[in-house]
Amino acid sequence: MDDPLQKCLAWTQLQNQGRSPHRKALDPLVQAGIAELQGREVVLVDHETLSNIIESQCSAVIQARDEANELISSMGLDVSITSKPMEALALLRELHRRSAHEKPCHVQSLSSALFQDSKHILRFPVLNKIYSNWSQGLFQRGELRVRSWSDLHHRQGLNLKHITRTLGQACIQAGKASKTENFDFSEIRFVLTTENLAPFMQLELKHGLLIFCQGYASALPGLWLKNLPLQCKWVHFGDFDPDGLFIFEQLLKASKRKGHFFPDLPFLQRYRDRLAPWNASRKFDPEKYQHDDCKELALWGKENNVYAEQEWIMEMLGPDRVIAAIT
């Protein structure tokens, strides 16, 4: 079934401009004699009839799209309504209501309540993206993995240093990890973030905090970084490739603090002859980064056309030498 929003947008464009490149959504107008096909263009011939049709069939659809976009803006979400405007608006209104009361909700129970189908939200990309964007912003889903070698107390008495010593790591549900006011970060003077899980599990610090930052999911690690003491030194151990630099830049934005990327330029220059050639279609582009450190590293990557994965660095140096190079 054709999406009503795309159909209405195509019809409205034809109404406003009088002609439009041919697309499937305009075929019913051509068949009804309201417009005619001229080569690769559709030309409007009955403006009054089309205006009446748009008024009766499209006003509510476009109004729902506009209201949904207003809610998206007010909620600070990063979503574009390209389909399902009525359902998107209903979902946004419910999420907005739950945000006001800080009510968590599981996607399937919400989907069942709104659409009488537990998988409806997951089935349509625009609805799924709205929910995912909202839930990540409120930390409704996911977890934060940390390891601590300095005292880091939770208000209820737990010390993440002791949990790390006993169990190897602490895995904290996102909603609880987001309540940073419940954690005492005052003893943390050094923090290391890692992009991949293997280095997170293998590296052993003498003091400080180690945070696992999985890919582009930077909001929760960024929140912890933001709440660490100002004098705390931060190093991010990432893949030296275009995505690795973007992930670091996202953490810089989320944390609003200064950090250092490893492998840094001296390390890369020292091991230049042992680095693998970068053959992927996505190239290093210094202009796509905002921070000077990322621009400098991307420029070096572009000039030398090589990359370095964390696992390769770990294998080459070993965990102890990696820690020595970082700290």
PDB file of C-alpha atoms in Angstrom, residues 42-307:
ATOM      1  CA  VAL A  42       3.242  15.343 -14.984  1.00  0.00           C
ATOM      2  CA  VAL A  43       1.393  18.594 -15.724  1.00  0.00           C
ATOM      3  CA  LEU A  44      -1.644  19.744 -13.723  1.00  0.00           C
ATOM      4  CA  VAL A  45      -4.738  20.475 -15.850  1.00  0.00           C
ATOM      5  CA  ASP A  46      -7.531  20.691 -13.233  1.00  0.00           C
ATOM      6  CA  HIS A  47      -6.276  22.779 -10.317  1.00  0.00           C
ATOM      7  CA  GLU A  48      -9.666  23.175  -8.613  1.00  0.00           C
ATOM      8  CA  THR A  49     -10.406  19.448  -8.456  1.00  0.00           C
ATOM      9  CA  LEU A  50      -6.943  18.661  -7.122  1.00  0.00           C
ATOM     10  CA  SER A  51      -7.326  21.360  -4.451  1.00  0.00           C
ATOM     11  CA  ASN A  52     -10.609  19.797  -3.319  1.00  0.00           C
ATOM     12  CA  ILE A  53      -9.048  16.322  -3.196  1.00  0.00           C
ATOM     13  CA  ILE A  54      -6.076  17.556  -1.181  1.00  0.00           C
ATOM     14  CA  GLU A  55      -8.395  19.351   1.234  1.00  0.00           C
ATOM     15  CA  SER A  56     -10.455  16.200   1.834  1.00  0.00           C
ATOM     16  CA  GLN A  57      -7.725  13.536   1.765  1.00  0.00           C
ATOM     17  CA  CYS A  58      -4.469  15.210   2.745  1.00  0.00           C
ATOM     18  CA  SER A  59      -5.087  18.018   5.219  1.00  0.00           C
ATOM     19  CA  ALA A  60      -5.222  15.710   8.239  1.00  0.00           C
ATOM     20  CA  VAL A  61      -2.164  13.752   7.072  1.00  0.00           C
ATOM     21  CA  ILE A  62       0.010  16.832   6.568  1.00  0.00           C
ATOM     22  CA  GLN A  63      -1.253  18.403   9.793  1.00  0.00           C
ATOM     23  CA  ALA A  64      -0.286  15.222  11.669  1.00  0.00           C
ATOM     24  CA  ARG A  65       3.187  15.371  10.080  1.00  0.00           C
ATOM     25  CA  ASP A  66       3.589  19.015  11.121  1.00  0.00           C
ATOM     26  CA  GLU A  67       2.398  18.366  14.695  1.00  0.00           C
ATOM     27  CA  ALA A  68       4.698  15.350  14.930  1.00  0.00           C
ATOM     28  CA  ASN A  69       7.652  17.471  13.808  1.00  0.00           C
ATOM     29  CA  GLU A  70       6.813  20.093  16.453  1.00  0.00           C
ATOM     30  CA  LEU A  71       6.792  17.408  19.152  1.00  0.00           C
ATOM     31  CA  ILE A  72      10.056  15.971  17.848  1.00  0.00           C
ATOM     32  CA  SER A  73      11.649  19.402  18.119  1.00  0.00           C
ATOM     33  CA  SER A  74      10.301  20.044  21.618  1.00  0.00           C
ATOM     34  CA  MET A  75      11.473  16.607  22.812  1.00  0.00           C
ATOM     35  CA  GLY A  76      14.947  17.044  21.317  1.00  0.00           C
ATOM     36  CA  LEU A  77      14.734  13.934  19.138  1.00  0.00           C
ATOM     37  CA  ASP A  78      16.638  13.378  15.895  1.00  0.00           C
ATOM     38  CA  VAL A  79      13.960  11.879  13.641  1.00  0.00           C
ATOM     39  CA  SER A  80      12.422  12.841  10.308  1.00  0.00           C
ATOM     40  CA  ILE A  81       8.772  11.927   9.647  1.00  0.00           C
ATOM     41  CA  THR A  82       8.793  10.364   6.182  1.00  0.00           C
ATOM     42  CA  SER A  83       5.860   7.978   6.625  1.00  0.00           C
ATOM     43  CA  LYS A  84       3.091   6.930   9.037  1.00  0.00           C
ATOM     44  CA  PRO A  85       2.403  10.493  10.282  1.00  0.00           C
ATOM     45  CA  MET A  86      -0.804   9.635  12.165  1.00  0.00           C
ATOM     46  CA  GLU A  87       0.809   6.731  14.010  1.00  0.00           C
ATOM     47  CA  ALA A  88       4.007   8.694  14.569  1.00  0.00           C
ATOM     48  CA  LEU A  89       2.008  11.507  16.162  1.00  0.00           C
ATOM     49  CA  ALA A  90       0.126   9.084  18.424  1.00  0.00           C
ATOM     50  CA  LEU A  91       3.411   7.497  19.518  1.00  0.00           C
ATOM     51  CA  LEU A  92       5.085  10.851  20.135  1.00  0.00           C
ATOM     52  CA  ARG A  93       2.169  12.102  22.218  1.00  0.00           C
ATOM     53  CA  GLU A  94       2.316   9.001  24.405  1.00  0.00           C
ATOM     54  CA  LEU A  95       6.095   9.195  24.810  1.00  0.00           C
ATOM     55  CA  HIS A  96       5.829  12.895  25.645  1.00  0.00           C
ATOM     56  CA  ARG A  97       3.260  12.078  28.323  1.00  0.00           C
ATOM     57  CA  ARG A  98       5.462   9.356  29.790  1.00  0.00           C
ATOM     58  CA  SER A  99       8.499  11.654  29.761  1.00  0.00           C
ATOM     59  CA  ALA A 100       6.647  14.175  31.900  1.00  0.00           C
ATOM     60  CA  HIS A 101       5.959  11.507  34.526  1.00  0.00           C
ATOM     61  CA  GLU A 102       9.310   9.672  34.033  1.00  0.00           C
ATOM     62  CA  LYS A 103       7.416   6.480  33.263  1.00  0.00           C
ATOM     63  CA  PRO A 104       9.515   3.708  31.668  1.00  0.00           C
ATOM     64  CA  CYS A 105       7.911   1.469  29.079  1.00  0.00           C
ATOM     65  CA  HIS A 106       8.878  -1.584  27.074  1.00  0.00           C
ATOM     66  CA  VAL A 107       8.488  -1.182  23.333  1.00  0.00           C
ATOM     67  CA  GLN A 108       6.253  -4.234  22.904  1.00  0.00           C
ATOM     68  CA  SER A 109       3.860  -3.333  25.716  1.00  0.00           C
ATOM     69  CA  LEU A 110       3.662   0.236  24.401  1.00  0.00           C
ATOM     70  CA  SER A 111       3.049  -1.043  20.872  1.00  0.00           C
ATOM     71  CA  SER A 112       0.282  -3.322  22.087  1.00  0.00           C
ATOM     72  CA  ALA A 113      -1.394  -0.522  24.039  1.00  0.00           C
ATOM     73  CA  LEU A 114      -1.273   1.990  21.175  1.00  0.00           C
ATOM     74  CA  PHE A 115      -1.728  -0.179  18.094  1.00  0.00           C
ATOM     75  CA  GLN A 116      -3.129  -3.481  19.432  1.00  0.00           C
ATOM     76  CA  ASP A 117      -0.051  -5.222  18.020  1.00  0.00           C
ATOM     77  CA  SER A 118       3.023  -5.860  20.171  1.00  0.00           C
ATOM     78  CA  LYS A 119       5.399  -5.698  17.188  1.00  0.00           C
ATOM     79  CA  HIS A 120       3.839  -2.789  15.284  1.00  0.00           C
ATOM     80  CA  ILE A 121       6.414  -0.191  16.393  1.00  0.00           C
ATOM     81  CA  LEU A 122       9.293  -2.527  15.563  1.00  0.00           C
ATOM     82  CA  ARG A 123       7.827  -3.276  12.144  1.00  0.00           C
ATOM     83  CA  PHE A 124       7.951   0.277  10.781  1.00  0.00           C
ATOM     84  CA  PRO A 125      11.322   2.083  10.681  1.00  0.00           C
ATOM     85  CA  VAL A 126       9.984   5.566  11.454  1.00  0.00           C
ATOM     86  CA  LEU A 127       8.126   4.361  14.566  1.00  0.00           C
ATOM     87  CA  ASN A 128      11.052   2.228  15.705  1.00  0.00           C
ATOM     88  CA  LYS A 129      13.433   5.159  15.280  1.00  0.00           C
ATOM     89  CA  ILE A 130      11.160   7.453  17.314  1.00  0.00           C
ATOM     90  CA  TYR A 131      11.044   4.958  20.182  1.00  0.00           C
ATOM     91  CA  SER A 132      14.775   4.185  20.015  1.00  0.00           C
ATOM     92  CA  ASN A 133      15.684   7.873  19.961  1.00  0.00           C
ATOM     93  CA  TRP A 134      13.440   8.595  22.926  1.00  0.00           C
ATOM     94  CA  SER A 135      14.475   5.573  24.990  1.00  0.00           C
ATOM     95  CA  GLN A 136      18.182   6.235  24.510  1.00  0.00           C
ATOM     96  CA  GLY A 137      17.738   9.856  25.531  1.00  0.00           C
ATOM     97  CA  LEU A 138      16.031   8.772  28.760  1.00  0.00           C
ATOM     98  CA  PHE A 139      18.287   5.720  29.169  1.00  0.00           C
ATOM     99  CA  GLN A 140      15.316   3.351  29.098  1.00  0.00           C
ATOM    100  CA  ARG A 141      17.364   0.623  27.424  1.00  0.00           C
ATOM    101  CA  GLY A 142      20.865  -0.754  27.524  1.00  0.00           C
ATOM    102  CA  GLU A 143      23.569  -0.914  30.154  1.00  0.00           C
ATOM    103  CA  LEU A 144      26.877   0.603  31.169  1.00  0.00           C
ATOM    104  CA  ARG A 145      29.907  -1.623  31.722  1.00  0.00           C
ATOM    105  CA  VAL A 146      32.649  -0.256  33.934  1.00  0.00           C
ATOM    106  CA  ARG A 147      35.722  -1.467  35.815  1.00  0.00           C
ATOM    107  CA  SER A 148      37.168   0.577  38.670  1.00  0.00           C
ATOM    108  CA  TRP A 149      40.519   0.438  40.455  1.00  0.00           C
ATOM    109  CA  SER A 150      39.732   3.475  42.620  1.00  0.00           C
ATOM    110  CA  ASP A 151      36.982   3.862  45.189  1.00  0.00           C
ATOM    111  CA  LEU A 152      33.702   4.591  43.444  1.00  0.00           C
ATOM    112  CA  HIS A 153      30.781   4.332  45.839  1.00  0.00           C
ATOM    113  CA  HIS A 154      27.092   4.114  45.107  1.00  0.00           C
ATOM    114  CA  ARG A 155      24.786   5.843  47.578  1.00  0.00           C
ATOM    115  CA  GLN A 156      23.495   2.470  48.791  1.00  0.00           C
ATOM    116  CA  GLY A 157      27.003   1.484  49.877  1.00  0.00           C
ATOM    117  CA  LEU A 158      28.301  -0.559  46.940  1.00  0.00           C
ATOM    118  CA  ASN A 159      31.883   0.142  45.905  1.00  0.00           C
ATOM    119  CA  LEU A 160      32.549  -0.524  42.206  1.00  0.00           C
ATOM    120  CA  LYS A 161      36.220  -1.070  43.059  1.00  0.00           C
ATOM    121  CA  HIS A 162      35.273  -4.092  45.173  1.00  0.00           C
ATOM    122  CA  ILE A 163      32.839  -5.350  42.524  1.00  0.00           C
ATOM    123  CA  THR A 164      35.596  -5.132  39.902  1.00  0.00           C
ATOM    124  CA  ARG A 165      38.038  -6.969  42.157  1.00  0.00           C
ATOM    125  CA  THR A 166      35.505  -9.732  42.862  1.00  0.00           C
ATOM    126  CA  LEU A 167      33.547 -10.081  39.605  1.00  0.00           C
ATOM    127  CA  GLY A 168      35.796  -8.451  37.013  1.00  0.00           C
ATOM    128  CA  GLN A 169      33.365  -5.711  36.016  1.00  0.00           C
ATOM    129  CA  ALA A 170      30.146  -3.955  36.970  1.00  0.00           C
ATOM    130  CA  CYS A 171      27.288  -4.058  34.481  1.00  0.00           C
ATOM    131  CA  ILE A 172      24.780  -1.346  35.422  1.00  0.00           C
ATOM    132  CA  GLN A 173      21.289  -1.041  33.955  1.00  0.00           C
ATOM    133  CA  ALA A 174      21.086   2.187  31.946  1.00  0.00           C
ATOM    134  CA  GLY A 175      18.337   3.764  34.024  1.00  0.00           C
ATOM    135  CA  LYS A 176      20.338   3.304  37.226  1.00  0.00           C
ATOM    136  CA  ALA A 177      23.650   4.313  35.633  1.00  0.00           C
ATOM    137  CA  SER A 178      22.066   7.550  34.408  1.00  0.00           C
ATOM    138  CA  LYS A 179      21.366   8.617  38.004  1.00  0.00           C
ATOM    139  CA  THR A 180      24.889   9.977  38.359  1.00  0.00           C
ATOM    140  CA  GLU A 181      23.947  11.831  41.549  1.00  0.00           C
ATOM    141  CA  ASN A 182      23.943   8.419  43.269  1.00  0.00           C
ATOM    142  CA  PHE A 183      27.641   7.821  42.509  1.00  0.00           C
ATOM    143  CA  ASP A 184      30.640   9.411  44.248  1.00  0.00           C
ATOM    144  CA  PHE A 185      33.254  10.057  41.536  1.00  0.00           C
ATOM    145  CA  SER A 186      35.514  12.201  43.734  1.00  0.00           C
ATOM    146  CA  GLU A 187      38.369   9.651  43.907  1.00  0.00           C
ATOM    147  CA  ILE A 188      38.618   9.151  40.123  1.00  0.00           C
ATOM    148  CA  ARG A 189      41.702  10.895  38.710  1.00  0.00           C
ATOM    149  CA  PHE A 190      42.077   8.905  35.488  1.00  0.00           C
ATOM    150  CA  VAL A 191      39.493   7.410  33.130  1.00  0.00           C
ATOM    151  CA  LEU A 192      40.068   5.242  30.080  1.00  0.00           C
ATOM    152  CA  THR A 193      37.290   4.577  27.577  1.00  0.00           C
ATOM    153  CA  THR A 194      37.499   1.720  25.086  1.00  0.00           C
ATOM    154  CA  GLU A 195      35.527   1.237  21.899  1.00  0.00           C
ATOM    155  CA  ASN A 196      35.749  -2.567  21.805  1.00  0.00           C
ATOM    156  CA  LEU A 197      34.972  -5.199  24.416  1.00  0.00           C
ATOM    157  CA  ALA A 198      38.227  -7.213  24.254  1.00  0.00           C
ATOM    158  CA  PRO A 199      40.489  -4.337  25.394  1.00  0.00           C
ATOM    159  CA  PHE A 200      37.928  -3.440  28.063  1.00  0.00           C
ATOM    160  CA  MET A 201      38.225  -6.931  29.541  1.00  0.00           C
ATOM    161  CA  GLN A 202      41.997  -7.328  29.101  1.00  0.00           C
ATOM    162  CA  LEU A 203      43.364  -4.006  30.316  1.00  0.00           C
ATOM    163  CA  GLU A 204      44.221  -3.669  34.023  1.00  0.00           C
ATOM    164  CA  LEU A 205      44.778  -0.217  35.491  1.00  0.00           C
ATOM    165  CA  LYS A 206      46.664   0.620  38.685  1.00  0.00           C
ATOM    166  CA  HIS A 207      44.061   3.239  39.553  1.00  0.00           C
ATOM    167  CA  GLY A 208      41.138   4.996  37.929  1.00  0.00           C
ATOM    168  CA  LEU A 209      38.127   3.938  35.901  1.00  0.00           C
ATOM    169  CA  LEU A 210      37.637   1.988  32.667  1.00  0.00           C
ATOM    170  CA  ILE A 211      34.404   2.505  30.684  1.00  0.00           C
ATOM    171  CA  PHE A 212      33.193   0.425  27.741  1.00  0.00           C
ATOM    172  CA  CYS A 213      31.836   2.677  24.966  1.00  0.00           C
ATOM    173  CA  GLN A 214      30.111   0.445  22.452  1.00  0.00           C
ATOM    174  CA  GLY A 215      30.257   2.020  19.000  1.00  0.00           C
ATOM    175  CA  TYR A 216      28.164   5.132  18.534  1.00  0.00           C
ATOM    176  CA  ALA A 217      26.175   4.609  21.762  1.00  0.00           C
ATOM    177  CA  SER A 218      27.915   7.547  23.423  1.00  0.00           C
ATOM    178  CA  ALA A 219      25.158   9.159  25.511  1.00  0.00           C
ATOM    179  CA  LEU A 220      25.566   7.173  28.729  1.00  0.00           C
ATOM    180  CA  PRO A 221      29.398   6.978  28.738  1.00  0.00           C
ATOM    181  CA  GLY A 222      29.368  10.678  27.861  1.00  0.00           C
ATOM    182  CA  LEU A 223      27.162  11.389  30.875  1.00  0.00           C
ATOM    183  CA  TRP A 224      29.618   9.639  33.211  1.00  0.00           C
ATOM    184  CA  LEU A 225      32.574  11.441  31.655  1.00  0.00           C
ATOM    185  CA  LYS A 226      30.754  14.738  32.107  1.00  0.00           C
ATOM    186  CA  ASN A 227      30.283  14.086  35.833  1.00  0.00           C
ATOM    187  CA  LEU A 228      33.866  13.054  36.637  1.00  0.00           C
ATOM    188  CA  PRO A 229      36.074  15.552  38.516  1.00  0.00           C
ATOM    189  CA  LEU A 230      37.477  18.375  36.397  1.00  0.00           C
ATOM    190  CA  GLN A 231      41.052  17.305  37.191  1.00  0.00           C
ATOM    191  CA  CYS A 232      40.377  13.752  35.959  1.00  0.00           C
ATOM    192  CA  LYS A 233      42.483  12.882  32.894  1.00  0.00           C
ATOM    193  CA  TRP A 234      40.599  11.127  30.071  1.00  0.00           C
ATOM    194  CA  VAL A 235      42.079   8.936  27.335  1.00  0.00           C
ATOM    195  CA  HIS A 236      39.973   7.179  24.695  1.00  0.00           C
ATOM    196  CA  PHE A 237      41.402   3.966  23.199  1.00  0.00           C
ATOM    197  CA  GLY A 238      39.691   3.567  19.829  1.00  0.00           C
ATOM    198  CA  ASP A 239      40.171   2.191  16.350  1.00  0.00           C
ATOM    199  CA  PHE A 240      42.227   4.526  14.193  1.00  0.00           C
ATOM    200  CA  ASP A 241      39.848   4.732  11.254  1.00  0.00           C
ATOM    201  CA  PRO A 242      37.125   7.205  10.145  1.00  0.00           C
ATOM    202  CA  ASP A 243      34.462   5.651  12.383  1.00  0.00           C
ATOM    203  CA  GLY A 244      36.786   5.439  15.382  1.00  0.00           C
ATOM    204  CA  LEU A 245      37.510   9.163  15.154  1.00  0.00           C
ATOM    205  CA  PHE A 246      33.794   9.974  14.810  1.00  0.00           C
ATOM    206  CA  ILE A 247      33.030   7.908  17.920  1.00  0.00           C
ATOM    207  CA  PHE A 248      35.681   9.837  19.862  1.00  0.00           C
ATOM    208  CA  GLU A 249      34.253  13.128  18.615  1.00  0.00           C
ATOM    209  CA  GLN A 250      30.774  12.088  19.752  1.00  0.00           C
ATOM    210  CA  LEU A 251      32.159  11.393  23.219  1.00  0.00           C
ATOM    211  CA  LEU A 252      33.842  14.804  23.234  1.00  0.00           C
ATOM    212  CA  LYS A 253      30.500  16.453  22.445  1.00  0.00           C
ATOM    213  CA  ALA A 254      28.516  14.373  24.941  1.00  0.00           C
ATOM    214  CA  SER A 255      31.003  14.831  27.792  1.00  0.00           C
ATOM    215  CA  LYS A 256      31.893  18.479  27.117  1.00  0.00           C
ATOM    216  CA  ARG A 257      35.405  17.778  28.359  1.00  0.00           C
ATOM    217  CA  LYS A 258      38.850  17.527  26.806  1.00  0.00           C
ATOM    218  CA  GLY A 259      40.116  14.052  26.004  1.00  0.00           C
ATOM    219  CA  HIS A 260      43.090  12.404  24.339  1.00  0.00           C
ATOM    220  CA  PHE A 261      42.801   9.811  21.549  1.00  0.00           C
ATOM    221  CA  PHE A 262      45.027   6.744  21.482  1.00  0.00           C
ATOM    222  CA  PRO A 263      46.697   5.654  19.210  1.00  0.00           C
ATOM    223  CA  ASP A 264      47.993   9.213  18.979  1.00  0.00           C
ATOM    224  CA  LEU A 265      50.162  10.738  16.270  1.00  0.00           C
ATOM    225  CA  PRO A 266      53.577   9.847  17.810  1.00  0.00           C
ATOM    226  CA  PHE A 267      52.471   6.209  18.163  1.00  0.00           C
ATOM    227  CA  LEU A 268      51.150   6.053  14.590  1.00  0.00           C
ATOM    228  CA  GLN A 269      54.313   7.633  13.197  1.00  0.00           C
ATOM    229  CA  ARG A 270      56.501   5.233  15.152  1.00  0.00           C
ATOM    230  CA  TYR A 271      54.688   2.144  13.847  1.00  0.00           C
ATOM    231  CA  ARG A 272      53.815   3.516  10.388  1.00  0.00           C
ATOM    232  CA  ASP A 273      55.501   0.669   8.504  1.00  0.00           C
ATOM    233  CA  ARG A 274      53.537  -1.967  10.424  1.00  0.00           C
ATOM    234  CA  LEU A 275      50.084  -0.444   9.932  1.00  0.00           C
ATOM    235  CA  ALA A 276      47.628  -2.066   7.531  1.00  0.00           C
ATOM    236  CA  PRO A 277      46.528  -0.241   4.343  1.00  0.00           C
ATOM    237  CA  TRP A 278      43.075   1.361   4.485  1.00  0.00           C
ATOM    238  CA  ASN A 279      41.093   0.011   1.507  1.00  0.00           C
ATOM    239  CA  ALA A 280      37.502   0.703   2.581  1.00  0.00           C
ATOM    240  CA  SER A 281      35.259   2.944   0.470  1.00  0.00           C
ATOM    241  CA  ARG A 282      34.838   5.444   3.306  1.00  0.00           C
ATOM    242  CA  LYS A 283      37.946   7.620   3.343  1.00  0.00           C
ATOM    243  CA  PHE A 284      39.599   9.765   5.992  1.00  0.00           C
ATOM    244  CA  ASP A 285      38.197  13.294   5.548  1.00  0.00           C
ATOM    245  CA  PRO A 286      39.586  15.931   7.947  1.00  0.00           C
ATOM    246  CA  GLU A 287      36.859  18.425   6.967  1.00  0.00           C
ATOM    247  CA  LYS A 288      34.138  16.223   8.473  1.00  0.00           C
ATOM    248  CA  TYR A 289      35.505  16.611  12.004  1.00  0.00           C
ATOM    249  CA  GLN A 290      35.078  19.595  14.314  1.00  0.00           C
ATOM    250  CA  HIS A 291      37.830  19.041  16.886  1.00  0.00           C
ATOM    251  CA  ASP A 292      41.438  19.860  16.037  1.00  0.00           C
ATOM    252  CA  ASP A 293      42.830  16.550  17.336  1.00  0.00           C
ATOM    253  CA  CYS A 294      40.435  14.578  15.131  1.00  0.00           C
ATOM    254  CA  LYS A 295      41.211  16.781  12.131  1.00  0.00           C
ATOM    255  CA  GLU A 296      44.960  16.256  12.636  1.00  0.00           C
ATOM    256  CA  LEU A 297      44.624  12.479  12.961  1.00  0.00           C
ATOM    257  CA  ALA A 298      42.265  12.271   9.974  1.00  0.00           C
ATOM    258  CA  LEU A 299      44.700  14.300   7.866  1.00  0.00           C
ATOM    259  CA  TRP A 300      47.533  11.930   8.777  1.00  0.00           C
ATOM    260  CA  GLY A 301      45.294   8.950   7.959  1.00  0.00           C
ATOM    261  CA  LYS A 302      44.393  10.485   4.603  1.00  0.00           C
ATOM    262  CA  GLU A 303      48.030  11.193   3.722  1.00  0.00           C
ATOM    263  CA  ASN A 304      49.270   7.746   4.754  1.00  0.00           C
ATOM    264  CA  ASN A 305      46.148   5.676   3.921  1.00  0.00           C
ATOM    265  CA  VAL A 306      46.575   3.249   6.840  1.00  0.00           C
ATOM    266  CA  TYR A 307      44.539   2.266   9.880  1.00  0.00           C
TER     267      TYR A 307
END
